[in-house]
Coordinates of C-alpha atoms and ligand atoms in Angstrom, one line a residue:
M12 CA 3.0 -19.2 -15.4
T13 CA -0.8 -19.1 -14.2
A14 CA -0.6 -20.3 -10.6
E15 CA -2.8 -19.0 -8.3
P16 CA -1.3 -15.8 -6.4
I17 CA -0.1 -16.4 -2.9
V18 CA -1.5 -14.4 -0.1
V19 CA 0.8 -13.8 2.7
W20 CA -1.1 -14.0 6.0
S21 CA -1.6 -15.7 9.5
E22 CA -3.5 -14.7 12.5
A23 CA -0.3 -13.5 14.3
I24 CA -0.2 -10.5 11.8
T25 CA -3.2 -9.1 14.0
E26 CA -0.7 -8.6 16.9
Y27 CA 0.3 -5.5 15.1
D28 CA -2.1 -3.6 17.2
F29 CA -1.9 0.0 18.6
G30 CA -4.9 -0.6 20.7
P31 CA -8.6 -0.2 20.6
S32 CA -8.8 3.6 19.9
H33 CA -6.0 3.5 17.1
P34 CA -7.3 3.9 13.4
L35 CA -5.3 1.1 12.1
T36 CA -7.2 -1.9 13.5
P37 CA -6.4 -5.4 13.3
R38 CA -10.1 -6.0 12.9
R39 CA -9.9 -5.4 9.4
F40 CA -8.2 -8.8 8.8
G41 CA -11.3 -10.7 9.6
P42 CA -13.5 -9.4 7.1
G43 CA -10.8 -8.7 4.8
I44 CA -9.4 -12.3 4.6
E45 CA -12.6 -13.8 4.5
L46 CA -13.9 -11.8 1.4
M47 CA -10.4 -12.9 -0.2
R48 CA -11.4 -16.2 0.6
G49 CA -15.0 -15.6 -0.5
V50 CA -14.0 -14.5 -4.1
G51 CA -11.7 -17.6 -4.5
A52 CA -8.4 -17.2 -2.5
T53 CA -7.1 -20.6 -1.5
R54 CA -3.3 -20.2 -1.4
F55 CA -1.9 -18.9 1.9
L56 CA 1.4 -18.6 3.2
E57 CA 2.5 -17.7 6.8
P58 CA 4.6 -14.7 7.2
P59 CA 8.0 -15.3 9.2
I60 CA 9.6 -12.8 11.5
A61 CA 12.3 -11.0 9.9
T62 CA 15.7 -11.2 11.4
D63 CA 17.7 -8.3 12.7
E64 CA 20.1 -8.7 9.8
E65 CA 17.2 -8.3 7.3
L66 CA 15.9 -5.2 9.1
R67 CA 19.3 -3.6 9.1
R68 CA 19.4 -3.6 5.5
L69 CA 17.3 -0.2 5.6
H70 CA 16.9 0.4 9.2
Q71 CA 19.5 1.6 11.6
A72 CA 20.8 -0.7 14.3
R73 CA 20.2 1.8 17.2
Y74 CA 16.6 2.2 15.8
I75 CA 16.0 -1.6 15.9
R76 CA 17.4 -1.6 19.4
Q77 CA 14.9 1.2 20.5
V78 CA 12.0 -0.8 18.9
R79 CA 13.1 -3.8 21.0
S80 CA 13.4 -1.8 24.0
F81 CA 9.9 -0.5 23.7
S82 CA 8.6 -4.1 23.0
D83 CA 10.0 -5.3 26.3
D84 CA 9.0 -2.4 28.3
A85 CA 6.3 -0.2 26.8
W86 CA 6.2 2.5 29.2
Q87 CA 9.2 4.7 28.5
P88 CA 9.3 8.4 27.3
A89 CA 8.7 8.7 23.5
A90 CA 11.6 8.2 21.5
M91 CA 12.6 7.9 17.7
G92 CA 8.7 8.4 16.8
I93 CA 7.7 5.5 19.1
G94 CA 5.4 6.4 22.3
T95 CA 3.6 8.9 20.1
A96 CA -0.2 9.3 19.4
D97 CA 0.6 7.9 16.0
C98 CA 2.7 5.2 17.0
P99 CA 2.1 4.3 20.6
S100 CA 4.3 1.6 22.2
F101 CA 3.0 -1.9 22.9
H102 CA 4.3 -5.1 24.6
G103 CA 5.8 -7.3 21.7
M104 CA 5.7 -4.5 19.3
H105 CA 9.4 -5.7 17.6
E106 CA 8.1 -9.3 17.1
A107 CA 4.8 -8.0 15.7
S108 CA 6.5 -5.1 13.4
A109 CA 9.2 -7.6 12.3
R110 CA 6.7 -10.4 11.1
V111 CA 5.0 -7.7 9.1
A112 CA 8.3 -7.0 7.4
G113 CA 9.3 -10.6 7.3
G114 CA 5.8 -11.0 5.3
S115 CA 6.9 -8.6 2.5
I116 CA 10.3 -10.0 2.2
T117 CA 9.1 -13.5 1.9
S118 CA 6.7 -12.3 -0.7
V119 CA 9.4 -11.3 -2.9
R120 CA 11.5 -14.5 -2.3
Q121 CA 8.3 -16.5 -3.4
V122 CA 8.4 -14.6 -6.7
L123 CA 12.1 -15.1 -7.3
A124 CA 11.8 -18.8 -6.5
G125 CA 9.0 -19.0 -9.2
A126 CA 6.6 -20.2 -6.7
A127 CA 4.0 -17.6 -8.2
D128 CA 4.2 -14.6 -10.5
H129 CA 2.1 -12.5 -8.1
V130 CA 2.1 -12.4 -4.4
F131 CA -0.1 -10.2 -2.1
D132 CA 0.6 -9.4 1.5
P133 CA -2.3 -7.5 2.9
G134 CA -0.7 -6.9 6.2
G135 CA 2.1 -4.9 4.6
G136 CA 2.4 -1.6 3.2
L137 CA 3.8 0.3 6.1
H138 CA 5.4 3.1 4.0
H139 CA 5.9 5.8 6.4
A140 CA 8.7 4.3 8.6
M141 CA 12.1 5.8 8.2
A142 CA 15.5 4.2 8.6
D143 CA 15.7 5.6 12.2
R144 CA 12.2 6.7 13.0
A145 CA 8.7 5.4 13.4
S146 CA 6.1 7.6 11.7
G147 CA 2.4 7.4 10.7
F148 CA 1.4 4.3 12.3
C149 CA 4.3 2.3 10.7
I150 CA 7.5 0.9 12.6
Y151 CA 9.4 -1.0 10.0
N152 CA 9.1 -0.2 6.4
D153 CA 8.1 -3.6 5.2
V154 CA 7.4 -2.7 1.6
A155 CA 10.6 -0.9 1.2
L156 CA 12.5 -4.2 2.8
A157 CA 10.6 -5.9 -0.1
V158 CA 12.0 -3.6 -2.7
A159 CA 15.3 -3.9 -1.3
E160 CA 15.2 -7.7 -1.5
A161 CA 14.4 -7.4 -5.1
R162 CA 16.8 -4.9 -5.9
D163 CA 19.7 -6.9 -4.3
A164 CA 18.7 -9.9 -6.5
G165 CA 19.7 -7.9 -9.4
H166 CA 16.3 -6.2 -10.5
R167 CA 15.4 -2.8 -11.4
V168 CA 12.3 -2.1 -9.1
L169 CA 9.3 0.1 -9.9
Y170 CA 7.6 0.8 -6.6
V171 CA 3.9 2.4 -6.9
D172 CA 2.3 3.7 -4.1
L173 CA -1.6 4.3 -4.3
D174 CA -2.0 5.2 -0.7
V175 CA -3.7 8.4 -0.1
H176 CA -0.7 9.7 1.9
H177 CA 2.8 10.3 0.3
G178 CA 5.1 7.2 0.3
D179 CA 7.4 9.1 2.1
G180 CA 9.6 6.7 3.8
T181 CA 9.8 4.5 0.9
Q182 CA 11.0 7.5 -1.2
A183 CA 13.5 8.6 1.4
L184 CA 15.2 4.8 1.7
F185 CA 15.6 4.7 -2.0
W186 CA 16.1 8.4 -2.7
D187 CA 19.6 8.2 -4.2
D188 CA 19.3 4.7 -5.7
P189 CA 18.8 4.7 -9.5
Q190 CA 18.0 0.9 -9.3
V191 CA 14.6 1.9 -7.9
L192 CA 11.8 4.2 -8.9
T193 CA 9.2 5.2 -6.6
L194 CA 6.0 6.6 -7.7
S195 CA 3.6 7.8 -5.2
I196 CA -0.1 9.3 -6.4
H197 CA -1.6 10.9 -3.3
E198 CA -3.6 13.6 -1.8
T199 CA -1.3 16.8 -1.7
G200 CA 0.9 17.5 1.3
R201 CA -0.8 20.9 1.6
S202 CA -4.1 19.4 3.1
L203 CA -2.8 15.8 4.5
F204 CA 0.0 14.1 6.5
P205 CA 2.9 13.8 6.0
G206 CA 3.0 17.1 4.0
T207 CA 5.6 15.9 1.6
G208 CA 5.3 14.5 -2.0
D209 CA 5.5 17.5 -4.1
L210 CA 6.3 17.4 -7.7
D211 CA 9.9 18.7 -7.2
E212 CA 10.8 16.0 -4.9
A213 CA 12.6 13.9 -7.9
G214 CA 15.5 12.0 -6.2
G215 CA 19.2 12.4 -5.1
P216 CA 22.1 13.5 -7.0
D217 CA 22.9 10.0 -8.2
A218 CA 19.3 9.3 -9.0
R219 CA 17.6 12.1 -10.4
G220 CA 14.3 11.1 -11.7
S221 CA 14.0 8.2 -9.6
A222 CA 11.3 9.6 -7.3
V223 CA 8.0 10.5 -9.0
N224 CA 5.3 12.4 -7.1
V225 CA 1.8 13.2 -8.3
P226 CA 0.0 15.2 -5.6
L227 CA -3.9 15.8 -6.1
E228 CA -6.0 18.2 -4.7
A229 CA -8.8 17.1 -2.2
Y230 CA -12.0 15.8 -3.6
T231 CA -10.3 14.9 -6.8
G232 CA -12.5 12.0 -7.5
D233 CA -12.3 8.6 -9.6
T234 CA -11.9 10.3 -13.0
G235 CA -9.1 12.5 -12.1
W236 CA -7.2 10.0 -10.2
L237 CA -7.5 7.4 -13.0
A238 CA -6.5 10.1 -15.4
A239 CA -3.3 10.9 -13.5
L240 CA -2.6 7.2 -13.2
D241 CA -3.1 6.5 -16.8
T242 CA -0.9 9.4 -17.7
V243 CA 1.9 8.6 -15.6
L244 CA 2.1 4.7 -15.1
P245 CA 2.4 3.0 -18.5
A246 CA 4.9 5.8 -19.7
L247 CA 7.1 5.7 -16.8
A248 CA 7.4 1.9 -17.2
E249 CA 8.3 2.0 -20.5
T250 CA 11.1 4.8 -19.7
F251 CA 12.4 3.0 -16.7
Q252 CA 11.9 -0.6 -18.0
P253 CA 11.6 -2.2 -14.5
T254 CA 12.2 -6.0 -14.0
F255 CA 10.3 -6.2 -10.6
L256 CA 7.2 -4.4 -9.5
V257 CA 6.2 -3.9 -5.9
T258 CA 3.0 -1.9 -5.1
Q259 CA 1.4 -0.4 -2.1
H260 CA -2.6 -0.6 -2.1
G261 CA -3.5 1.8 0.9
C262 CA -7.3 2.1 0.3
D263 CA -7.5 5.2 2.5
S264 CA -8.3 7.2 -0.7
H265 CA -11.9 5.8 -0.7
A266 CA -14.7 8.2 -0.4
F267 CA -15.8 6.4 3.0
D268 CA -12.2 6.8 4.6
P269 CA -12.5 8.8 7.7
L270 CA -8.8 10.4 7.5
A271 CA -8.4 11.7 4.0
H272 CA -10.6 13.5 1.3
L273 CA -9.6 12.3 -2.3
R274 CA -13.1 10.5 -2.4
I275 CA -11.9 7.4 -4.8
T276 CA -14.4 4.4 -5.2
T277 CA -13.6 0.8 -5.7
R278 CA -14.3 1.1 -9.5
A279 CA -11.0 3.1 -9.6
Y280 CA -9.3 0.6 -7.5
A281 CA -10.4 -2.1 -10.2
R282 CA -8.9 -0.3 -12.9
A283 CA -5.8 0.5 -11.1
T284 CA -5.2 -3.2 -10.0
R285 CA -5.7 -4.3 -13.8
L286 CA -3.2 -1.6 -15.0
L287 CA -0.6 -2.8 -12.6
D288 CA -1.1 -6.2 -13.7
Q289 CA -0.4 -5.2 -17.3
V290 CA 2.9 -3.5 -16.1
A291 CA 3.8 -6.5 -14.2
H292 CA 3.4 -8.7 -17.5
T293 CA 4.6 -6.3 -20.0
W294 CA 7.9 -5.2 -18.3
C295 CA 8.5 -7.7 -15.3
E296 CA 7.9 -11.1 -16.7
G297 CA 4.9 -11.0 -14.5
R298 CA 7.0 -10.3 -11.0
W299 CA 4.8 -8.5 -8.8
V300 CA 4.5 -8.2 -5.0
A301 CA 1.5 -6.1 -3.8
T302 CA 0.9 -5.1 -0.3
G303 CA -2.0 -3.6 1.6
G304 CA -1.4 -0.1 3.4
G305 CA -3.8 2.4 5.2
G306 CA -7.5 2.1 5.0
Y307 CA -9.7 2.9 8.0
D308 CA -12.9 1.9 6.8
A309 CA -12.3 -1.7 7.9
Y310 CA -15.6 -3.3 6.9
R311 CA -17.1 -1.4 3.8
V312 CA -13.6 -0.6 2.1
V313 CA -10.6 -2.5 3.2
P314 CA -12.0 -6.0 2.6
R315 CA -13.3 -5.1 -1.2
S316 CA -10.1 -3.4 -2.0
W317 CA -8.1 -6.4 -1.0
A318 CA -10.6 -8.8 -2.9
L319 CA -9.7 -6.4 -6.0
V320 CA -6.0 -6.8 -5.9
W321 CA -6.2 -10.7 -5.4
L322 CA -8.8 -10.8 -8.3
A323 CA -6.5 -8.8 -10.6
Q324 CA -3.5 -10.8 -9.3
A325 CA -5.6 -14.1 -10.1
H326 CA -6.7 -12.8 -13.6
R327 CA -10.4 -13.3 -12.5
E328 CA -13.5 -11.5 -13.2
I329 CA -15.0 -9.4 -10.4
P330 CA -18.2 -10.9 -9.2
D331 CA -21.1 -8.4 -9.2
E332 CA -21.6 -9.1 -5.3
T333 CA -20.0 -9.6 -2.3
P334 CA -21.0 -13.1 -0.8
L335 CA -24.3 -12.9 1.3
A336 CA -22.6 -15.2 4.0
W337 CA -19.8 -12.7 4.2
R338 CA -22.3 -9.7 4.7
E339 CA -24.2 -11.9 7.3
R340 CA -21.1 -13.0 9.2
W341 CA -19.8 -9.3 9.5
T342 CA -22.9 -6.8 9.8
D343 CA -23.2 -6.8 13.5
E344 CA -19.7 -5.9 14.0
A345 CA -19.6 -3.3 11.2
T346 CA -22.7 -1.7 12.6
R347 CA -21.0 -1.6 16.2
F348 CA -18.3 0.5 14.7
G349 CA -20.7 2.6 12.5
Q350 CA -19.6 1.2 9.2
S351 CA -22.6 -0.5 7.9
P352 CA -24.6 -1.5 5.8
L353 CA -21.9 -3.7 4.2
P354 CA -21.8 -3.1 0.2
V355 CA -23.7 -5.6 -1.7
Q356 CA -21.8 -4.6 -4.9
L357 CA -18.0 -5.2 -5.1
L358 CA -17.9 -2.0 -7.3
D359 CA -19.2 1.2 -5.8
P360 CA -22.1 3.1 -7.7
P361 CA -20.5 5.9 -9.8
D362 CA -22.3 8.5 -7.7
L363 CA -20.3 7.5 -4.6
A364 CA -17.2 9.4 -6.0
A365 CA -16.8 13.4 -5.5
R366 CA -19.1 15.4 -7.9
E367 CA -16.3 15.6 -10.5
R368 CA -15.5 19.0 -11.8
P369 CA -14.0 18.9 -15.4
E370 CA -11.3 21.7 -14.1
V371 CA -10.4 19.2 -11.3
V372 CA -9.9 16.1 -13.5
D373 CA -8.0 18.5 -15.7
R374 CA -5.5 19.8 -13.1
A375 CA -5.1 15.9 -12.2
R376 CA -4.1 14.9 -15.6
R377 CA -1.8 17.9 -16.0
T378 CA 0.0 17.3 -12.5
A379 CA 0.6 13.9 -13.9
E380 CA 1.7 15.3 -17.1
R381 CA 4.2 17.4 -15.5
A382 CA 5.5 14.9 -13.1
L383 CA 6.1 12.4 -16.4
E384 CA 7.9 15.3 -18.3
Q385 CA 10.1 16.1 -15.4
T386 CA 11.1 12.4 -14.9
T387 CA 11.6 11.7 -18.6
R388 CA 13.9 14.8 -18.8
L389 CA 15.8 13.7 -15.8
L390 CA 16.2 10.0 -16.6
E391 CA 17.0 10.6 -20.0
G392 CA 19.2 13.4 -19.7
Ligands
ZN414 ZN1 -0.9 -11.1 -13.9
ZN415 ZN1 -2.3 6.2 4.2

């Protein structure tokens, strides 16, 4: 099938909003969605609000009740990870969070129904949420719910998490599930939230080898990050033989991002998204749902990262430049938030990446090799 990929999005997604001083800002959707349209996206689908029954597939009933309680009355003491600095409560937070979840679930249903091979849900990717706890800006784990939807339709699901932070919530929710393999490539927990994601986290007793972690040191840069991904991803897909691909495209690994230190550029994102497209077609008959994720440079980074996901899913060439009209539209706002000038090139200049030292690139590749060896041994053993 060659139908245009579907983008799951509506203005209501911007209601997922922790307030003006929180780093995860819905302001990213304005320039983000408009740049996707600018590079050619025309096919959009509104995300529905997930039902409690759908949320209960992975979240505990008492947690959903707690989120609903905060949703009605935001002024209560912190509980179950909500009301904290990372996840402040806000009026309507249940509906807003359940809509993000509904977007990711519906993305999988679109693929299962044959409406498109590839679907992108830029508002999704809230990978830190646990069964009974909010964490790291995430209330309901929409992307894990997407994985569960595909799994319960009988698929073997490969989950690839590119966010700079370890995909701890998704890993925990499928820890002992041999039908789901979670791969997270991230900045090491020694220097970054949530502190987990070490090599030795490999899955529960009934699913040894089904969690794969590639922790990278700060300032790894494009070459090391891509070497790690190239080492682990195609080989892992061959060993696990997935039939459905779900991916998380947090772009907080970027050199401009204020919260982390991997110093990746959009050049590496472009290569990564093409690699994922190949995995989808080689193993999954094209079945691929991508989500957004972290990303706190809302103007210079997030829109280009999303556009590159869409371009890979649409099998289109990457244009050299961002549209002039897009830059003109968002320059004032970007300047107001200290994120200008808006990039002219879709792909960053190579010198934006970390000054890459060969030994760092080597260590990244070796970490990926160790992760792969361990997983292969556990899956085949
Ligand atoms: Zn494709
Ligand atoms: Zn992140």
